PDB file of C-alpha atoms in Angstrom:
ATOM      1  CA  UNK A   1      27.214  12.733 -13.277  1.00 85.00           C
ATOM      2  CA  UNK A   2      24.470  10.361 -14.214  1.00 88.00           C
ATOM      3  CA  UNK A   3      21.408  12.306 -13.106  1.00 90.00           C
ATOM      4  CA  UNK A   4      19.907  12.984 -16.391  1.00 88.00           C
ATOM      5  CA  UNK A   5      20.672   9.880 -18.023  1.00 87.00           C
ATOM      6  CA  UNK A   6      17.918   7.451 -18.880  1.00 85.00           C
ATOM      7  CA  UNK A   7      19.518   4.452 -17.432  1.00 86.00           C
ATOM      8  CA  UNK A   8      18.030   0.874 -17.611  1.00 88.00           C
ATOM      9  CA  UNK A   9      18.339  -2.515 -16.495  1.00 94.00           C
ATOM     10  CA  UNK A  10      18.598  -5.683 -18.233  1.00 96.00           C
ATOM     11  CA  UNK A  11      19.341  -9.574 -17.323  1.00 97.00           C
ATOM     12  CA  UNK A  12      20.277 -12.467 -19.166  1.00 97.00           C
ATOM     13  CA  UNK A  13      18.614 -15.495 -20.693  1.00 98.00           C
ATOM     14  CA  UNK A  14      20.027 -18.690 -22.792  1.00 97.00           C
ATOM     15  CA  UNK A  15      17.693 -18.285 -25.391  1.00 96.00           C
ATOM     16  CA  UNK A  16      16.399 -15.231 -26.485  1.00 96.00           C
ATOM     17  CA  UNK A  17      13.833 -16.984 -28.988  1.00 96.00           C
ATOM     18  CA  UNK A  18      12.319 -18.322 -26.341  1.00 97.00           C
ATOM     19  CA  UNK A  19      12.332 -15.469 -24.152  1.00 97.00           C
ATOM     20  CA  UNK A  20      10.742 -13.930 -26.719  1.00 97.00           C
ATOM     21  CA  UNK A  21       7.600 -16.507 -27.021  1.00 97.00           C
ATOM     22  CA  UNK A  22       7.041 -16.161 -22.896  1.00 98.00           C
ATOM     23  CA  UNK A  23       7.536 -12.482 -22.291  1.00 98.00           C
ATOM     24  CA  UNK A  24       5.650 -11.655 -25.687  1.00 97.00           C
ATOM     25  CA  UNK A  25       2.766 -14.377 -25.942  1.00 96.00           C
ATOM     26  CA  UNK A  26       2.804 -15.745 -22.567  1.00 97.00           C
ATOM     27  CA  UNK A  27       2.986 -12.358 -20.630  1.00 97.00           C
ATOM     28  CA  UNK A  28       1.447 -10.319 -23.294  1.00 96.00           C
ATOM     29  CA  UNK A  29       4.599  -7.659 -23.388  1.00 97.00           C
ATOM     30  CA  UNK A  30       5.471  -5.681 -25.707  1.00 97.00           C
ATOM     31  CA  UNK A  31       8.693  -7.068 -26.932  1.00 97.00           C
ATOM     32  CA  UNK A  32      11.395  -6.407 -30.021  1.00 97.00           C
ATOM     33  CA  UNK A  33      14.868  -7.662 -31.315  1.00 96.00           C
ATOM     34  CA  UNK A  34      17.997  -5.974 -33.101  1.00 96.00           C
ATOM     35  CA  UNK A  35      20.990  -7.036 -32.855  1.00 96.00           C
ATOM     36  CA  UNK A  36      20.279 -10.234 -31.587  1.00 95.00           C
ATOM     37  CA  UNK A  37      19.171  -8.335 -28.105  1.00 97.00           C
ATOM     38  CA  UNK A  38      15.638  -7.846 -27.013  1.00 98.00           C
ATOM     39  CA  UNK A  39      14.086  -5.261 -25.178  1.00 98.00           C
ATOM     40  CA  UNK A  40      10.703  -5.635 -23.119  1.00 97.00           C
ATOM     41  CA  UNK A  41       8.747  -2.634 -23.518  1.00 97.00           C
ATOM     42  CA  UNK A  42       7.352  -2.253 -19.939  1.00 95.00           C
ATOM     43  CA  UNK A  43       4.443   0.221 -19.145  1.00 92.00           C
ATOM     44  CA  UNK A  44       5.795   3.784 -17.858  1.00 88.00           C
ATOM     45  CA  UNK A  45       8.602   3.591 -20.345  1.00 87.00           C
ATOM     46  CA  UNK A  46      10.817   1.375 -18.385  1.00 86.00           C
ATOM     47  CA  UNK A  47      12.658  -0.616 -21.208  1.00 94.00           C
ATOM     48  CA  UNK A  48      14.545  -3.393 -20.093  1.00 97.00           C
ATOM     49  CA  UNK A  49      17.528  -5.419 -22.472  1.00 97.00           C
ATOM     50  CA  UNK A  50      16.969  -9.152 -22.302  1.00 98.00           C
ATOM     51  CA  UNK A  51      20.156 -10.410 -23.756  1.00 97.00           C
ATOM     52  CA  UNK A  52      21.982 -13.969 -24.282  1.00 97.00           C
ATOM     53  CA  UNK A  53      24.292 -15.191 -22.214  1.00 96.00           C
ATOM     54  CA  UNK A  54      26.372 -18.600 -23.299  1.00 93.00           C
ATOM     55  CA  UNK A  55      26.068 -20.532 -20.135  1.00 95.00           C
ATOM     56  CA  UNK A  56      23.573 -18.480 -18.851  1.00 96.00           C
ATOM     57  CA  UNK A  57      22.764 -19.360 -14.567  1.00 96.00           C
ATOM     58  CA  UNK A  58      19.728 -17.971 -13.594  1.00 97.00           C
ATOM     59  CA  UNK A  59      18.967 -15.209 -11.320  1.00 94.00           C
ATOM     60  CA  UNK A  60      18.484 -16.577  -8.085  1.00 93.00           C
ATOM     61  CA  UNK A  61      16.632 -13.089  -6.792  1.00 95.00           C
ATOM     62  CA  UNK A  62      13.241 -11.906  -8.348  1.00 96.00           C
ATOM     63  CA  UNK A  63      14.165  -9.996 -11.383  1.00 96.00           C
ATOM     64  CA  UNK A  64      10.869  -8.651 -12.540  1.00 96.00           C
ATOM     65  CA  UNK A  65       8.021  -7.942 -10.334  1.00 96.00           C
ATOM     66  CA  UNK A  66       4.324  -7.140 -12.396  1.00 96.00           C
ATOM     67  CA  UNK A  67       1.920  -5.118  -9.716  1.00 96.00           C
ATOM     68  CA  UNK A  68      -1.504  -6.492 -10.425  1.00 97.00           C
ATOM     69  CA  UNK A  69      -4.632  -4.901  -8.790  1.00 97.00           C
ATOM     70  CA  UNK A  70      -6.400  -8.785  -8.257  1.00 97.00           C
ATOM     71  CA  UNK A  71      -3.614 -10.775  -7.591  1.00 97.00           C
ATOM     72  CA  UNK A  72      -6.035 -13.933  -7.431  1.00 96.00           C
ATOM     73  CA  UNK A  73      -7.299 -12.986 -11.189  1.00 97.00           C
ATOM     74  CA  UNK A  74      -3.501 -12.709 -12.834  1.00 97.00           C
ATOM     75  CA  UNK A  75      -2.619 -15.993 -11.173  1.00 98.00           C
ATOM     76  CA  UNK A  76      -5.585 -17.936 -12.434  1.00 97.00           C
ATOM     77  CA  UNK A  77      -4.837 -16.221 -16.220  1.00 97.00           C
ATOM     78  CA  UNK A  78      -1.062 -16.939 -15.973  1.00 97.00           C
ATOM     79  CA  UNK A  79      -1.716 -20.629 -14.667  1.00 97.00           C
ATOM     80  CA  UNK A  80      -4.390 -20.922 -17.751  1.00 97.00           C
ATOM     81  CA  UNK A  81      -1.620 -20.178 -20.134  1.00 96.00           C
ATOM     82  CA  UNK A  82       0.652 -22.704 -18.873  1.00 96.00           C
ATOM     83  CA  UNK A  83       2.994 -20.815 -15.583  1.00 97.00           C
ATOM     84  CA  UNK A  84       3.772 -23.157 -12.931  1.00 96.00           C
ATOM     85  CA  UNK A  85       4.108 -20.884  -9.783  1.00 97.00           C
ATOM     86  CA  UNK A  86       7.290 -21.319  -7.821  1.00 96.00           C
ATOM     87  CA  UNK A  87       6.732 -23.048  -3.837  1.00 94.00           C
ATOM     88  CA  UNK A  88       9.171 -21.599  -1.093  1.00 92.00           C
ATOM     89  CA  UNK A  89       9.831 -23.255   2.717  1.00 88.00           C
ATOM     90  CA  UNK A  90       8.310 -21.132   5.462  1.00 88.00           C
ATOM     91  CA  UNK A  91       6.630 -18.386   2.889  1.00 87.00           C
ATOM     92  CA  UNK A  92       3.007 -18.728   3.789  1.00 88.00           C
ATOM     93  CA  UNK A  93       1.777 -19.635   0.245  1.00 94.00           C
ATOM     94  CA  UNK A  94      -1.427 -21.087  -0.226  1.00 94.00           C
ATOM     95  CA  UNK A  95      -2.818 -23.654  -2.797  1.00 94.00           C
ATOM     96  CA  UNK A  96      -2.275 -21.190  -5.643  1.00 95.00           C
ATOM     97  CA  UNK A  97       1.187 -20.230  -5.075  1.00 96.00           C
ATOM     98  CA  UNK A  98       0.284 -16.938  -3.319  1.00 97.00           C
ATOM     99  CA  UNK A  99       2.151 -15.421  -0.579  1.00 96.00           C
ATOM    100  CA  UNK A 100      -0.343 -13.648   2.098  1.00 92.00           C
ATOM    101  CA  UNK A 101       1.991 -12.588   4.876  1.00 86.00           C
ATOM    102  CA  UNK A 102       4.090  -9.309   5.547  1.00 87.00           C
ATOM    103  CA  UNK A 103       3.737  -6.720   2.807  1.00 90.00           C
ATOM    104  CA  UNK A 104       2.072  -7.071  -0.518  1.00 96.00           C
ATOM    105  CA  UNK A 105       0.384 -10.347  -1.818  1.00 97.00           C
ATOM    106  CA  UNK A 106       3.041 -12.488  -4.083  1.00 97.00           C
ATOM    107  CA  UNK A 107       3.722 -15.045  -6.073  1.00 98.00           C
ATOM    108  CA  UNK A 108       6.635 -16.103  -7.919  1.00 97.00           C
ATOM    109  CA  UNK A 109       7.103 -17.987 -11.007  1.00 98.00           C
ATOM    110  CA  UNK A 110       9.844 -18.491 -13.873  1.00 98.00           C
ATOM    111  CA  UNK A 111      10.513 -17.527 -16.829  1.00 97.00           C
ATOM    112  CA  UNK A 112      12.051 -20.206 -19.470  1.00 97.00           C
ATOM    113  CA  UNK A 113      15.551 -19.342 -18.571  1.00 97.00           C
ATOM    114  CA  UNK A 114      14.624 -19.921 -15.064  1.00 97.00           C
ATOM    115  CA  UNK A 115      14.968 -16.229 -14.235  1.00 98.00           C
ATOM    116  CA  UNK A 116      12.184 -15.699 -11.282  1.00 97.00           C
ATOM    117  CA  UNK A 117       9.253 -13.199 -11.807  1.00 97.00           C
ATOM    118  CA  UNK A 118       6.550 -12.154  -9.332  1.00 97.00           C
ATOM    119  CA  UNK A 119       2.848 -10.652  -9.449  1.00 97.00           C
ATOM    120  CA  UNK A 120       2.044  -8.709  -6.678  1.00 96.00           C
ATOM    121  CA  UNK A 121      -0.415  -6.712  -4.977  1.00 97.00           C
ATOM    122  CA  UNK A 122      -0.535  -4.081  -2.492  1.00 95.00           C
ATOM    123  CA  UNK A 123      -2.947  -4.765   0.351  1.00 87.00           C
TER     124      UNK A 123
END
């Protein structure tokens, strides 16, 4: 039934305004707005709907995840334009924020909304 359709994925924020600002300026996305909704423009054509949601909790799972090829280079940028990178109990990060255990190198941060993001990178 849904084979061929382009389907897509999309979360909430409280504030799309300021959604806008971090995923566009912040992150460097492309980003654009109509009818109040925005869409994130991710690479591979894999738009996403960012839309506002009146009491709005945020995701308590990682919603986006941005594979990097240095992981130690997009920290340091994000961290130079302000991210604070998220600190979990018993997940190996080290002084950056950066997860070095099983699977790929990771570390998590938020976006205004409190939605959590991650870079990673394969090993």
């Amino acid at each position: 039934m849904f084979a061929n359709t382009e389907a897509f994925s999309g979360f909430a924020v409280d504030d799309i305004d300021k959604a806008r600002e971090f995923y566009g300026e912040t992150l460097g996305l492309k980003t654009s707005v109509q009818y109040g909704l925005m869409t994130l423009h991710l690479a591979g054509g894999r738009d996403t709907l960012v839309y506002p949601k009146p009491g709005h909790t945020p995701a308590t799972y990682t919603i986006l995840n941005f594979p990097v090829d240095d992981i130690e280079k997009a920290v340091d940028e994000l961290a130079a334009r302000g991210v604070q990178f998220e600190r979990y109990d018993n997940a190996g990060q080290d002084d950056k924020g950066i997860a070095r255990g099983e699977g790929p190198y990771i570390a998590w941060f938020k976006d205004p909304a409190g939605n959590i993001l991650s870079v990673l990178q394969e090993r």
